[in-house]
mmCIF file of C-alpha atoms in Angstrom:
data_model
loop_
_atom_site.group_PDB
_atom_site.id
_atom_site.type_symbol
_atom_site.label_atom_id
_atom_site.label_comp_id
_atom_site.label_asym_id
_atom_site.label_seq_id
_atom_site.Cartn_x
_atom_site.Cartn_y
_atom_site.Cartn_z
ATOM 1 C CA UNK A 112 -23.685 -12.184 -10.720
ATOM 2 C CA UNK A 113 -22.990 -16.055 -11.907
ATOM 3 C CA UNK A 114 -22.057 -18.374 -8.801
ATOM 4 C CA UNK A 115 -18.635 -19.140 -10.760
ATOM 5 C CA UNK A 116 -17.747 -15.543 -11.133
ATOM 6 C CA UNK A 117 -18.468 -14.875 -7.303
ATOM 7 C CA UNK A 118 -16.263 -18.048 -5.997
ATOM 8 C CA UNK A 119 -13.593 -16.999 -8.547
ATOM 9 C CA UNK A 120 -13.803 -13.648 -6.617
ATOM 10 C CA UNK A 121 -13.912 -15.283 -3.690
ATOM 11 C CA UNK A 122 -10.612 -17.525 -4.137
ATOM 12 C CA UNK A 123 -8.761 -14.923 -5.730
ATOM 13 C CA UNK A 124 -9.166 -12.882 -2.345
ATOM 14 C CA UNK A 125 -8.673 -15.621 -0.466
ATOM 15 C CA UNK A 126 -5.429 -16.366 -1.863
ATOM 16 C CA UNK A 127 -4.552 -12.704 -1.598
ATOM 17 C CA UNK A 128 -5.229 -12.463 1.855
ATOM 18 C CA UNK A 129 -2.486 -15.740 1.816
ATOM 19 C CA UNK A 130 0.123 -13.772 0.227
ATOM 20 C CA UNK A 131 -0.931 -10.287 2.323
ATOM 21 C CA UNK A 132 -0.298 -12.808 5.659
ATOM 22 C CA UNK A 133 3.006 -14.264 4.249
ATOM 23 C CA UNK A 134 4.599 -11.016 2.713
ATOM 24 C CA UNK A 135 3.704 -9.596 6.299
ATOM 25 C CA UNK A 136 4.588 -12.739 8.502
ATOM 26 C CA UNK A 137 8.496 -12.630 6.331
ATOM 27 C CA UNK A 138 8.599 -8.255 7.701
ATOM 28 C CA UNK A 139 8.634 -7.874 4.078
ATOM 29 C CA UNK A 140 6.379 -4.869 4.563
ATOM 30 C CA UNK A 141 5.229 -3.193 7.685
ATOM 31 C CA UNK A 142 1.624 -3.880 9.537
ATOM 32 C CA UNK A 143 0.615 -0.007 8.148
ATOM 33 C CA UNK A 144 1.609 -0.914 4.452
ATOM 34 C CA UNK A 145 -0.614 -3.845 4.141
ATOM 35 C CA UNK A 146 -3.996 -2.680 5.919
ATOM 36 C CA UNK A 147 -4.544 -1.214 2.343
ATOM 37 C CA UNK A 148 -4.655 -4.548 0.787
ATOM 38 C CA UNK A 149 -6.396 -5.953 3.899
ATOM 39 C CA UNK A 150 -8.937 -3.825 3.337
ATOM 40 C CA UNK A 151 -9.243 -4.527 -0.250
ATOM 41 C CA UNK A 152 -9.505 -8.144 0.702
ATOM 42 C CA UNK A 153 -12.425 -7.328 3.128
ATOM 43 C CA UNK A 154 -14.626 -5.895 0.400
ATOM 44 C CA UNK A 155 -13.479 -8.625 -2.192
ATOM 45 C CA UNK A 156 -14.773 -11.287 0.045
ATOM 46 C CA UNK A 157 -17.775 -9.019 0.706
ATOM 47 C CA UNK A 158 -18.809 -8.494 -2.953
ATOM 48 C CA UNK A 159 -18.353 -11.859 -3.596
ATOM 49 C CA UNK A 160 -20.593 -12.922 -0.868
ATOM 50 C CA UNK A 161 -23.207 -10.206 -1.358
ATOM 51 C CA UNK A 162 -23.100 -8.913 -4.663
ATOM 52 C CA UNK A 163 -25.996 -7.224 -4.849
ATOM 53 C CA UNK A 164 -24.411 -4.254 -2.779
ATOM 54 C CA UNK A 165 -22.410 -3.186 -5.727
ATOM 55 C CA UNK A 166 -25.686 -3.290 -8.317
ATOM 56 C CA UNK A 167 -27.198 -1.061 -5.177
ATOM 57 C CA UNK A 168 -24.361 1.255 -4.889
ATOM 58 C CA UNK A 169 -23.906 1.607 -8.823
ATOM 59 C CA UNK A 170 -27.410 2.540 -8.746
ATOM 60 C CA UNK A 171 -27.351 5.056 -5.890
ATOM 61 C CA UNK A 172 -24.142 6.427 -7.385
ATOM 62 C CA UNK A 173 -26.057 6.765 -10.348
ATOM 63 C CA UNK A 174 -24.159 4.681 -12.918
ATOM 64 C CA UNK A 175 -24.879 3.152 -15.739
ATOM 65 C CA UNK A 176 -23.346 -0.454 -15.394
ATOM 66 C CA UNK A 177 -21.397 -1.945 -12.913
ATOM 67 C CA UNK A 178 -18.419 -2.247 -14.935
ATOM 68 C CA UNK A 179 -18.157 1.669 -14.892
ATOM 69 C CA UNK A 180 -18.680 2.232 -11.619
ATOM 70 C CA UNK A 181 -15.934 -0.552 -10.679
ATOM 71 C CA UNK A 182 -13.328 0.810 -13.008
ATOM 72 C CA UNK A 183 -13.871 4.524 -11.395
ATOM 73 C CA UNK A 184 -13.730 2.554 -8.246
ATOM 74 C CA UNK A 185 -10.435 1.025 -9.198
ATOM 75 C CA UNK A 186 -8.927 4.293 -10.462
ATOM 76 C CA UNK A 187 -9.745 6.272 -7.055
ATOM 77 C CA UNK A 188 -7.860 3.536 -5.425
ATOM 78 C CA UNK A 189 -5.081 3.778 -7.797
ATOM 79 C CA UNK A 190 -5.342 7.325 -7.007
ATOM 80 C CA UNK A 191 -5.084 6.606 -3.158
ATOM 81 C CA UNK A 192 -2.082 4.529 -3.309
ATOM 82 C CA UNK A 193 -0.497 6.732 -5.291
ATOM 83 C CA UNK A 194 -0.870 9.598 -2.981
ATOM 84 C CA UNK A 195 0.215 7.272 -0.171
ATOM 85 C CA UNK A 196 3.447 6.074 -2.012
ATOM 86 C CA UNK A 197 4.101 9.705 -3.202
ATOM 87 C CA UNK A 198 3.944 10.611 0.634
ATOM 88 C CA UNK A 199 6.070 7.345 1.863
ATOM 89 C CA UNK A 200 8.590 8.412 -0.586
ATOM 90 C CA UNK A 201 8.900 12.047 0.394
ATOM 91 C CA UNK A 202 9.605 11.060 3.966
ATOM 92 C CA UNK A 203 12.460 8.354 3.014
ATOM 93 C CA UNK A 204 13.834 11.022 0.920
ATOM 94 C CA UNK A 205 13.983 13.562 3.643
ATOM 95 C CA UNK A 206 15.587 10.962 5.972
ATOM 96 C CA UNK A 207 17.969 9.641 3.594
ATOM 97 C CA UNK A 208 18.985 13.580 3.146
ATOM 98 C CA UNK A 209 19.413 14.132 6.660
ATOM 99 C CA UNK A 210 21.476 10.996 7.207
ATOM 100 C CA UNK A 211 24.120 12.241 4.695
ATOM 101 C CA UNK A 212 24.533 15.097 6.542
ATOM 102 C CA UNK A 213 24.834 13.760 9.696
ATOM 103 C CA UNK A 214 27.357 11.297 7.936
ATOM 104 C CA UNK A 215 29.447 14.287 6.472
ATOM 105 C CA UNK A 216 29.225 15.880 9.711
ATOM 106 C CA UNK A 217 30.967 12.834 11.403
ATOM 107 C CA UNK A 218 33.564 12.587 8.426
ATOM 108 C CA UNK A 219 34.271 15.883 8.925
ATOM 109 C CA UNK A 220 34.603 15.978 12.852
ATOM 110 C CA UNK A 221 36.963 12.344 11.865
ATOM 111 C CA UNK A 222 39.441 13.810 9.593
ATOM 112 C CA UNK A 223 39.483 17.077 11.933
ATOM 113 C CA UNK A 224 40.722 14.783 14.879
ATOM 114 C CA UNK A 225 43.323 12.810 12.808
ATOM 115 C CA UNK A 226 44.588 15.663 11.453
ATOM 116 C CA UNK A 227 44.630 16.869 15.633
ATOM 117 C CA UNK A 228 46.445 13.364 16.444
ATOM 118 C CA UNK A 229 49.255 13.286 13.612
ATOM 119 C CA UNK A 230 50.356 16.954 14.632
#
């Protein structure tokens, strides 16, 4: 791998991990959100510093090129946060439902009493 493409690699995680430590440091996301991107950083800088681990892995893996085995690396990851977004939205969705209840509930128990006091 060329020396310019690994530094590129290198600054582009670099200023990730910049925006990863502001988005977190403005409780724009939570800590358990952003350990995804953290960790994406991590083997960024890692690559980039060692690249020959990914011509050892593609070969282990048994691909052809690199660029294959990144892209099916990259859509497994897609996959991931997908599955983890899918499963963050399910949860909101069951809270939010459970909140308008509770809120109906208390309308209901309101209007019952005010009903009680104008009697």
């Amino acid at each position: 791998m060329p020396l310019n493409l690994r530094l590129s690699i290198l600054i582009i995680a670099l200023i990730l991990a910049a925006v990863i430590l502001r988005v977190l440091h403005k409780d724009m996301i939570p800590v358990k959100y952003s350990l995804l991107w953290g960790i994406g950083v991590i083997v960024l800088i890692i690559l980039s510093i060692w690249p020959n681990i990914l011509v050892s892995l593609a070969n282990l893996i048994g691909f052809q090129t690199i660029s294959n085995m990144v892209t099916g690396v990259l859509f497994v990851i897609l996959l991931f946060i997908t599955i983890s977004l899918t499963v963050i939205v399910s949860g909101q969705k069951k809270k939010i439902t459970l909140l308008v209840q509770e809120v109906s509930i208390l309308k209901n128990r309101v209007n019952d009493l005010e009903e009680k006091k104008g009697e």
